[in-house]
CSV table of C-alpha atoms and ligand atoms in Angstrom, one decimal:
chain,number,residue,atom,x,y,z
S,902,UNK,CA,-64.4,59.2,-57.6
S,903,UNK,CA,-61.1,59.9,-59.2
S,904,UNK,CA,-59.3,62.9,-57.7
S,905,UNK,CA,-57.1,64.8,-60.1
S,906,UNK,CA,-54.1,66.9,-59.0
S,907,UNK,CA,-54.7,70.7,-59.3
S,908,UNK,CA,-51.3,71.4,-60.8
S,909,UNK,CA,-50.6,68.4,-63.0
S,910,UNK,CA,-52.9,65.7,-64.3
S,911,UNK,CA,-51.8,62.8,-62.1
S,912,UNK,CA,-54.8,61.3,-60.4
S,913,UNK,CA,-55.9,58.7,-57.9
S,914,UNK,CA,-55.7,55.8,-60.4
S,915,UNK,CA,-52.1,55.9,-59.1
S,916,UNK,CA,-52.8,54.1,-55.9
S,917,UNK,CA,-50.1,55.6,-53.7
S,918,UNK,CA,-50.8,59.2,-54.7
S,919,UNK,CA,-51.2,61.8,-52.0
S,920,UNK,CA,-52.5,65.4,-52.2
S,921,UNK,CA,-51.6,68.4,-50.1
S,922,UNK,CA,-54.1,71.0,-48.8
S,923,UNK,CA,-54.2,72.7,-52.2
S,924,UNK,CA,-54.9,69.5,-54.0
S,925,UNK,CA,-51.4,69.2,-55.5
S,926,UNK,CA,-50.0,65.7,-55.7
S,927,UNK,CA,-46.8,64.2,-54.4
S,928,UNK,CA,-45.5,63.4,-57.9
S,929,UNK,CA,-45.3,67.0,-59.3
S,930,UNK,CA,-44.3,68.4,-55.8
S,931,UNK,CA,-41.5,65.9,-55.5
S,932,UNK,CA,-40.4,66.5,-59.1
S,933,UNK,CA,-40.3,70.2,-58.7
S,934,UNK,CA,-38.4,69.9,-55.4
S,935,UNK,CA,-35.8,67.6,-56.9
S,936,UNK,CA,-35.5,69.0,-60.4
S,937,UNK,CA,-36.9,72.6,-60.3
S,938,UNK,CA,-33.4,74.2,-60.2
S,939,UNK,CA,-32.2,72.0,-63.0
S,940,UNK,CA,-35.3,72.6,-65.2
S,941,UNK,CA,-35.2,76.4,-65.1
S,942,UNK,CA,-31.5,76.8,-65.2
S,943,UNK,CA,-29.8,79.9,-66.5
S,944,UNK,CA,-28.7,79.3,-70.2
S,945,UNK,CA,-25.2,80.5,-69.6
S,946,UNK,CA,-24.8,78.0,-66.7
S,947,UNK,CA,-26.2,75.2,-68.9
S,948,UNK,CA,-23.7,76.1,-71.6
S,949,UNK,CA,-20.7,76.0,-69.3
S,950,UNK,CA,-21.8,72.7,-67.9
S,951,UNK,CA,-22.0,71.3,-71.4
S,952,UNK,CA,-18.6,72.7,-72.3
S,953,UNK,CA,-17.2,71.0,-69.2
S,954,UNK,CA,-18.9,67.7,-70.1
S,955,UNK,CA,-17.7,67.7,-73.7
S,956,UNK,CA,-14.1,68.5,-72.7
S,957,UNK,CA,-14.1,65.7,-70.2
S,958,UNK,CA,-15.4,63.1,-72.7
S,959,UNK,CA,-12.8,64.2,-75.3
S,960,UNK,CA,-10.0,64.0,-72.7
S,961,UNK,CA,-11.0,60.6,-71.5
S,962,UNK,CA,-11.7,59.4,-75.1
S,963,UNK,CA,-8.1,60.2,-76.3
S,964,UNK,CA,-6.5,57.1,-77.8
S,965,UNK,CA,-9.9,55.3,-77.9
S,966,UNK,CA,-12.1,54.7,-80.8
S,967,UNK,CA,-15.2,56.3,-79.3
S,968,UNK,CA,-15.8,59.0,-76.7
S,969,UNK,CA,-19.2,57.6,-75.6
S,970,UNK,CA,-22.0,55.1,-76.3
S,971,UNK,CA,-25.3,56.5,-77.4
S,972,UNK,CA,-28.6,54.6,-77.7
S,973,UNK,CA,-30.6,55.2,-80.8
S,974,UNK,CA,-34.2,54.2,-80.9
S,975,UNK,CA,-35.2,56.1,-84.1
S,976,UNK,CA,-37.3,58.5,-82.0
S,977,UNK,CA,-36.8,62.2,-82.0
S,978,UNK,CA,-35.1,62.5,-78.7
S,979,UNK,CA,-32.3,60.0,-79.3
S,980,UNK,CA,-31.9,61.1,-82.9
S,981,UNK,CA,-31.5,64.8,-81.8
S,982,UNK,CA,-29.1,63.8,-79.0
S,983,UNK,CA,-26.7,62.1,-81.5
S,984,UNK,CA,-26.9,65.1,-83.9
S,985,UNK,CA,-25.9,67.4,-81.1
S,986,UNK,CA,-23.1,65.1,-80.0
S,987,UNK,CA,-21.6,65.0,-83.5
S,988,UNK,CA,-21.9,68.8,-83.9
S,989,UNK,CA,-19.9,69.2,-80.7
S,990,UNK,CA,-17.1,67.0,-82.2
S,991,UNK,CA,-17.8,64.0,-80.1
S,992,UNK,CA,-17.2,60.5,-81.5
S,993,UNK,CA,-20.2,58.4,-80.3
S,994,UNK,CA,-20.9,54.7,-81.1
S,995,UNK,CA,-24.6,54.4,-81.8
S,996,UNK,CA,-26.3,51.4,-80.4
S,997,UNK,CA,-29.7,50.2,-81.5
S,998,UNK,CA,-31.7,47.3,-80.1
S,999,UNK,CA,-34.0,45.3,-82.3
S,1000,UNK,CA,-36.4,43.2,-80.4
S,1001,UNK,CA,-38.5,42.3,-83.4
S,1002,UNK,CA,-41.1,45.0,-82.9
S,1003,UNK,CA,-39.5,48.0,-84.7
S,1004,UNK,CA,-41.8,49.8,-87.1
S,1005,UNK,CA,-40.5,50.0,-90.7
S,1006,UNK,CA,-40.5,53.8,-90.3
S,1007,UNK,CA,-38.1,53.5,-87.3
S,1008,UNK,CA,-35.7,51.4,-89.4
S,1009,UNK,CA,-35.6,53.8,-92.3
S,1010,UNK,CA,-35.2,56.8,-90.0
S,1011,UNK,CA,-32.2,55.2,-88.3
S,1012,UNK,CA,-30.6,54.2,-91.6
S,1013,UNK,CA,-30.9,57.7,-93.0
S,1014,UNK,CA,-29.6,59.4,-89.8
S,1015,UNK,CA,-26.6,57.1,-89.4
S,1016,UNK,CA,-25.7,57.5,-93.1
S,1017,UNK,CA,-26.1,61.2,-93.0
S,1018,UNK,CA,-24.0,61.6,-89.9
S,1019,UNK,CA,-21.4,59.0,-90.8
S,1020,UNK,CA,-21.5,57.5,-87.3
S,1021,UNK,CA,-20.8,53.8,-86.5
S,1022,UNK,CA,-23.9,51.8,-85.6
S,1023,UNK,CA,-24.1,48.5,-83.7
S,1024,UNK,CA,-27.5,46.9,-84.1
S,1025,UNK,CA,-28.1,44.3,-81.4
S,1026,UNK,CA,-30.7,41.8,-82.6
S,1027,UNK,CA,-32.4,39.9,-79.8
S,1028,UNK,CA,-33.2,36.3,-80.7
S,1029,UNK,CA,-36.9,36.5,-81.5
S,1030,UNK,CA,-37.8,33.0,-80.4
S,1031,UNK,CA,-36.3,33.6,-77.0
S,1032,UNK,CA,-37.8,37.1,-76.7
S,1033,UNK,CA,-41.3,35.7,-77.7
S,1034,UNK,CA,-41.0,33.0,-75.0
S,1035,UNK,CA,-40.1,35.7,-72.4
S,1036,UNK,CA,-43.0,37.9,-73.5
S,1037,UNK,CA,-45.4,34.9,-73.3
S,1038,UNK,CA,-44.2,34.3,-69.7
S,1039,UNK,CA,-44.9,37.8,-68.8
S,1040,UNK,CA,-48.4,37.7,-70.4
S,1041,UNK,CA,-49.2,34.3,-68.7
S,1042,UNK,CA,-48.3,35.7,-65.3
S,1043,UNK,CA,-50.4,38.9,-65.8
S,1044,UNK,CA,-47.6,41.1,-64.5
S,1045,UNK,CA,-47.6,44.8,-65.5
S,1046,UNK,CA,-44.2,45.6,-66.8
S,1047,UNK,CA,-43.8,43.7,-70.1
S,1048,UNK,CA,-41.5,46.4,-71.3
S,1049,UNK,CA,-39.1,45.4,-68.5
S,1050,UNK,CA,-37.7,42.9,-71.1
S,1051,UNK,CA,-36.8,45.5,-73.6
S,1052,UNK,CA,-35.5,48.1,-71.1
S,1053,UNK,CA,-33.4,45.5,-69.2
S,1054,UNK,CA,-31.8,44.2,-72.4
S,1055,UNK,CA,-31.2,47.8,-73.6
S,1056,UNK,CA,-29.3,48.6,-70.3
S,1057,UNK,CA,-27.4,45.4,-70.6
S,1058,UNK,CA,-26.3,46.0,-74.2
S,1059,UNK,CA,-25.3,49.7,-73.5
S,1060,UNK,CA,-23.2,48.6,-70.6
S,1061,UNK,CA,-21.7,45.8,-72.6
S,1062,UNK,CA,-20.7,48.2,-75.4
S,1063,UNK,CA,-19.3,50.7,-72.9
S,1064,UNK,CA,-17.1,47.9,-71.5
S,1065,UNK,CA,-16.0,46.6,-74.9
S,1066,UNK,CA,-14.9,50.1,-76.0
S,1067,UNK,CA,-13.4,51.1,-72.7
S,1068,UNK,CA,-15.6,54.1,-72.2
S,1069,UNK,CA,-17.5,55.0,-69.1
S,1070,UNK,CA,-19.9,57.4,-70.8
S,1071,UNK,CA,-23.3,56.5,-72.0
S,1072,UNK,CA,-25.3,59.5,-73.3
S,1073,UNK,CA,-29.0,59.0,-73.5
S,1074,UNK,CA,-31.6,60.9,-75.4
S,1075,UNK,CA,-33.5,61.5,-72.2
S,1076,UNK,CA,-34.3,64.7,-70.4
S,1077,UNK,CA,-35.8,66.0,-67.2
S,1078,UNK,CA,-38.3,68.3,-69.0
S,1079,UNK,CA,-40.1,65.4,-70.7
S,1080,UNK,CA,-39.5,62.4,-68.6
S,1081,UNK,CA,-38.0,63.4,-65.2
S,1082,UNK,CA,-41.0,62.7,-63.1
S,1083,UNK,CA,-41.2,59.6,-61.2
S,1084,UNK,CA,-43.6,56.9,-62.5
S,1085,UNK,CA,-46.0,55.6,-59.8
S,1086,UNK,CA,-44.4,52.4,-58.2
S,1087,UNK,CA,-47.4,50.2,-59.2
S,1088,UNK,CA,-47.1,51.2,-62.8
S,1089,UNK,CA,-43.9,49.5,-63.6
S,1090,UNK,CA,-41.1,47.4,-62.1
S,1091,UNK,CA,-37.5,47.6,-61.2
S,1092,UNK,CA,-35.6,47.6,-64.6
S,1093,UNK,CA,-32.6,45.7,-63.3
S,1094,UNK,CA,-34.5,42.7,-62.1
S,1095,UNK,CA,-32.9,39.8,-64.0
S,1096,UNK,CA,-34.0,37.4,-61.3
S,1097,UNK,CA,-37.6,38.4,-61.9
S,1098,UNK,CA,-37.2,37.8,-65.6
S,1099,UNK,CA,-35.7,34.4,-65.0
S,1100,UNK,CA,-38.4,33.4,-62.4
S,1101,UNK,CA,-41.2,34.4,-64.7
S,1102,UNK,CA,-39.8,32.4,-67.6
S,1103,UNK,CA,-39.2,29.4,-65.3
S,1104,UNK,CA,-42.7,29.5,-63.9
S,1105,UNK,CA,-44.1,29.6,-67.5
S,1106,UNK,CA,-42.4,26.8,-69.3
S,1107,UNK,CA,-39.4,25.8,-67.2
S,1108,UNK,CA,-37.1,27.6,-69.6
S,1109,UNK,CA,-34.0,29.6,-68.8
S,1110,UNK,CA,-32.2,32.6,-70.3
S,1111,UNK,CA,-30.0,31.7,-73.2
S,1112,UNK,CA,-28.7,34.6,-75.4
S,1113,UNK,CA,-31.0,37.2,-73.9
S,1114,UNK,CA,-28.7,40.0,-72.7
S,1115,UNK,CA,-30.1,40.6,-69.2
S,1116,UNK,CA,-28.5,42.7,-66.5
S,1117,UNK,CA,-29.1,42.2,-62.8
S,1118,UNK,CA,-28.8,44.5,-59.8
S,1119,UNK,CA,-25.3,43.5,-58.9
S,1120,UNK,CA,-23.9,44.0,-62.4
S,1121,UNK,CA,-25.7,47.3,-62.6
S,1122,UNK,CA,-24.3,48.4,-59.2
S,1123,UNK,CA,-20.8,47.3,-60.2
S,1124,UNK,CA,-21.0,49.5,-63.4
S,1125,UNK,CA,-22.3,52.4,-61.4
S,1126,UNK,CA,-20.3,52.3,-58.2
S,1127,UNK,CA,-17.0,50.6,-59.2
S,1128,UNK,CA,-16.6,51.2,-62.9
S,1129,UNK,CA,-18.2,54.6,-62.5
S,1130,UNK,CA,-20.1,54.4,-65.7
S,1131,UNK,CA,-22.0,57.6,-66.2
S,1132,UNK,CA,-25.5,57.5,-67.7
S,1133,UNK,CA,-26.0,61.1,-68.8
S,1134,UNK,CA,-29.4,62.6,-69.8
S,1135,UNK,CA,-27.7,64.5,-72.6
S,1136,UNK,CA,-30.6,66.6,-73.7
S,1137,UNK,CA,-30.7,68.2,-70.2
S,1138,UNK,CA,-27.7,70.2,-71.4
S,1139,UNK,CA,-29.7,72.0,-74.1
S,1140,UNK,CA,-32.7,74.2,-74.4
S,1141,UNK,CA,-34.4,71.3,-76.1
S,1142,UNK,CA,-37.3,72.2,-78.3
S,1143,UNK,CA,-39.0,69.1,-79.8
S,1144,UNK,CA,-40.8,70.9,-82.7
S,1145,UNK,CA,-37.5,72.5,-83.9
S,1146,UNK,CA,-35.8,69.1,-83.5
S,1147,UNK,CA,-38.3,67.5,-85.8
S,1148,UNK,CA,-37.9,70.2,-88.4
S,1149,UNK,CA,-34.1,69.8,-88.4
S,1150,UNK,CA,-34.4,66.0,-88.7
S,1151,UNK,CA,-36.9,66.3,-91.6
S,1152,UNK,CA,-34.8,68.9,-93.4
S,1153,UNK,CA,-31.3,67.3,-93.0
S,1154,UNK,CA,-32.0,63.6,-92.7
S,1155,UNK,CA,-35.2,62.8,-94.6
S,1156,UNK,CA,-36.7,62.0,-91.3
S,1157,UNK,CA,-40.4,61.0,-91.2
S,1158,UNK,CA,-42.0,61.9,-87.9
S,1159,UNK,CA,-44.2,59.5,-86.0
S,1160,UNK,CA,-47.8,60.5,-85.5
S,1161,UNK,CA,-47.6,59.8,-81.7
S,1162,UNK,CA,-45.2,59.1,-78.9
S,1163,UNK,CA,-43.9,55.4,-78.7
S,1164,UNK,CA,-44.5,54.9,-82.4
S,1165,UNK,CA,-41.0,53.4,-83.0
S,1166,UNK,CA,-42.2,50.0,-81.8
S,1167,UNK,CA,-45.5,48.4,-82.6
S,1168,UNK,CA,-45.6,46.6,-79.3
S,1169,UNK,CA,-44.8,49.7,-77.2
S,1170,UNK,CA,-47.6,51.6,-78.8
S,1171,UNK,CA,-50.1,48.7,-78.2
S,1172,UNK,CA,-48.8,48.3,-74.7
S,1173,UNK,CA,-49.0,52.0,-73.7
S,1174,UNK,CA,-52.0,52.8,-75.7
S,1175,UNK,CA,-54.2,49.8,-75.1
S,1176,UNK,CA,-52.9,47.0,-72.8
S,1177,UNK,CA,-52.0,49.3,-69.9
S,1178,UNK,CA,-55.2,51.3,-69.9
S,1179,UNK,CA,-57.5,48.3,-70.6
S,1180,UNK,CA,-56.0,45.6,-68.4
S,1181,UNK,CA,-54.2,47.6,-65.7
S,1182,UNK,CA,-56.2,50.9,-65.6
S,1183,UNK,CA,-52.9,52.8,-66.2
S,1184,UNK,CA,-52.7,55.7,-68.6
S,1185,UNK,CA,-49.1,56.6,-69.0
S,1186,UNK,CA,-50.0,59.8,-70.8
S,1187,UNK,CA,-50.8,61.2,-67.4
S,1188,UNK,CA,-47.1,61.0,-66.5
S,1189,UNK,CA,-45.9,62.3,-69.9
S,1190,UNK,CA,-48.3,65.3,-69.8
S,1191,UNK,CA,-47.7,66.1,-66.2
S,1192,UNK,CA,-44.0,66.3,-67.0
S,1193,UNK,CA,-44.7,68.8,-69.7
S,1194,UNK,CA,-47.0,70.8,-67.5
S,1195,UNK,CA,-44.5,71.1,-64.7
S,1196,UNK,CA,-41.7,72.1,-67.1
S,1197,UNK,CA,-43.9,74.7,-68.7
S,1198,UNK,CA,-44.4,73.1,-72.1
S,1199,UNK,CA,-48.0,72.2,-71.9
S,1200,UNK,CA,-51.0,73.7,-70.2
S,1201,UNK,CA,-53.1,71.7,-67.8
S,1202,UNK,CA,-56.2,72.4,-69.8
S,1203,UNK,CA,-54.6,71.1,-73.0
S,1204,UNK,CA,-53.5,67.9,-71.1
S,1205,UNK,CA,-57.0,67.4,-69.8
S,1206,UNK,CA,-58.4,67.9,-73.3
S,1207,UNK,CA,-56.0,65.3,-74.8
S,1208,UNK,CA,-56.7,62.8,-72.0
S,1209,UNK,CA,-60.4,62.9,-72.8
S,1210,UNK,CA,-59.6,61.2,-76.1
S,1211,UNK,CA,-58.7,57.5,-76.1
S,1212,UNK,CA,-54.9,56.9,-76.2
S,1213,UNK,CA,-55.0,55.3,-79.6
S,1214,UNK,CA,-54.9,57.5,-82.7
S,1215,UNK,CA,-57.8,55.7,-84.3
S,1216,UNK,CA,-59.7,52.4,-84.0
S,1217,UNK,CA,-58.5,51.4,-87.4
S,1218,UNK,CA,-54.9,51.6,-86.3
S,1219,UNK,CA,-55.8,49.8,-83.0
S,1220,UNK,CA,-57.4,46.9,-84.9
S,1221,UNK,CA,-54.5,46.7,-87.2
S,1222,UNK,CA,-52.0,46.6,-84.3
S,1223,UNK,CA,-54.0,44.0,-82.4
S,1224,UNK,CA,-54.1,41.8,-85.5
S,1225,UNK,CA,-50.4,42.2,-86.0
S,1226,UNK,CA,-49.8,41.3,-82.3
S,1227,UNK,CA,-52.0,38.2,-82.5
S,1228,UNK,CA,-50.3,36.9,-85.6
S,1229,UNK,CA,-46.8,37.6,-84.3
S,1230,UNK,CA,-47.4,35.8,-81.0
S,1231,UNK,CA,-49.7,33.1,-82.5
S,1232,UNK,CA,-52.6,34.1,-80.3
S,1233,UNK,CA,-56.3,33.5,-81.0
S,1234,UNK,CA,-58.8,36.3,-80.4
S,1235,UNK,CA,-60.1,34.3,-77.4
S,1236,UNK,CA,-56.6,34.2,-75.9
S,1237,UNK,CA,-56.3,37.9,-76.4
S,1238,UNK,CA,-59.6,38.6,-74.7
S,1239,UNK,CA,-58.8,36.2,-71.9
S,1240,UNK,CA,-55.5,38.0,-71.3
S,1241,UNK,CA,-57.2,41.4,-71.1
S,1242,UNK,CA,-59.8,40.3,-68.7
S,1243,UNK,CA,-57.7,38.3,-66.2
S,1244,UNK,CA,-56.8,40.3,-63.1
S,1245,UNK,CA,-53.3,41.7,-62.6
S,1246,UNK,CA,-50.7,39.8,-60.5
S,1247,UNK,CA,-47.7,41.4,-58.9
S,1248,UNK,CA,-44.1,40.9,-60.0
S,1249,UNK,CA,-43.5,40.3,-56.3
S,1250,UNK,CA,-45.2,36.9,-56.6
S,1251,UNK,CA,-42.0,35.8,-58.4
S,1252,UNK,CA,-38.4,35.9,-57.2
S,1253,UNK,CA,-37.1,39.4,-57.4
S,1254,UNK,CA,-34.0,41.6,-56.8
S,1255,UNK,CA,-36.0,44.6,-55.5
S,1256,UNK,CA,-34.9,44.1,-51.9
S,1257,UNK,CA,-31.3,43.8,-53.0
S,1258,UNK,CA,-31.6,46.9,-55.1
S,1259,UNK,CA,-33.1,49.0,-52.3
S,1260,UNK,CA,-30.5,47.8,-49.9
S,1261,UNK,CA,-27.6,48.7,-52.2
S,1262,UNK,CA,-29.1,52.1,-53.1
S,1263,UNK,CA,-29.6,53.0,-49.4
S,1264,UNK,CA,-26.2,51.8,-48.5
S,1265,UNK,CA,-24.4,53.7,-51.2
S,1266,UNK,CA,-26.4,56.9,-50.4
S,1267,UNK,CA,-25.3,56.6,-46.8
S,1268,UNK,CA,-21.6,56.3,-47.7
S,1269,UNK,CA,-21.5,58.8,-50.5
S,1270,UNK,CA,-19.7,62.0,-49.5
S,1271,UNK,CA,-22.2,64.8,-48.9
S,1272,UNK,CA,-20.7,66.9,-51.8
S,1273,UNK,CA,-21.6,64.2,-54.3
S,1274,UNK,CA,-25.2,63.9,-53.3
Z,1166,ZN,ZN1,-49.5,66.8,-59.4
């Protein structure tokens, strides 16, 4: 029987979950302990921290073309973050990654926004043939984190741009209130694992990385600890209200909202909404909703009601996305079914940087001054 947390909606499908005497899970308890103060911060305090951050970016940006790098996916969060940055007088460079799966809606949303705001945009187009080979390698190995490819490349490109424009500030459209909770370790993989990406590709067809912009643990650590590049969850500095943000985007930037989360990318929605639940028994909505519950933006009852429905908006859309996927990757229906029914294998069966990452993290924690912890 599946045990569900009494405070959030995480459950025992997350294998390493633990519950306290009141039935509350380690994920929401840990999240509240770590981020509770931050989540329910006094607005005046938040404002003064924002003022401080903006001053610092402007000071450091003097004589440079940009004050910061900002990722732009076409989603509400990153779009709102960039609007806020512009309204505060910052000069961001917008960076968008195209891995060949963007929905047309995302493309037009980005174009309208960038034109409306007058910001410079760099679109980094990943070579599709190489990206497809890497995806095929991940599918053939039956490992869970296929999005590792996009996320790793996204980090790599953001750090590259920061270096090129001599800024150490990357502002992300992320925030604690909607995505601060830890994802169960078995539900994804270390995002800085370049060695794992290479090993999976080699095992599949003997190929190697060519133009794919991967980043490994050492380069990541160098950026963080030596170059002191700051990855800022920019929306944490605001009382962020998603519904209001969408209204503003629609009104001022001809923005067309997506019917569901992750709709910017056809693959991401198929992966989150169908591949993960079907092949891996993972429903990522549990993390999303639990986040919203803990930060007071959704009731537990509402989350349970939503979870009772399948993650896909409709079977018509699911069928359409599966057909699109098969055509794009050149798969037959038999190959698709075989993939879904094969058992999962761990990323750990392939060379990995996870040990290195944990080692560097623990080492740097031990030697960081107590005041900076
Ligand atoms: Zn919980």
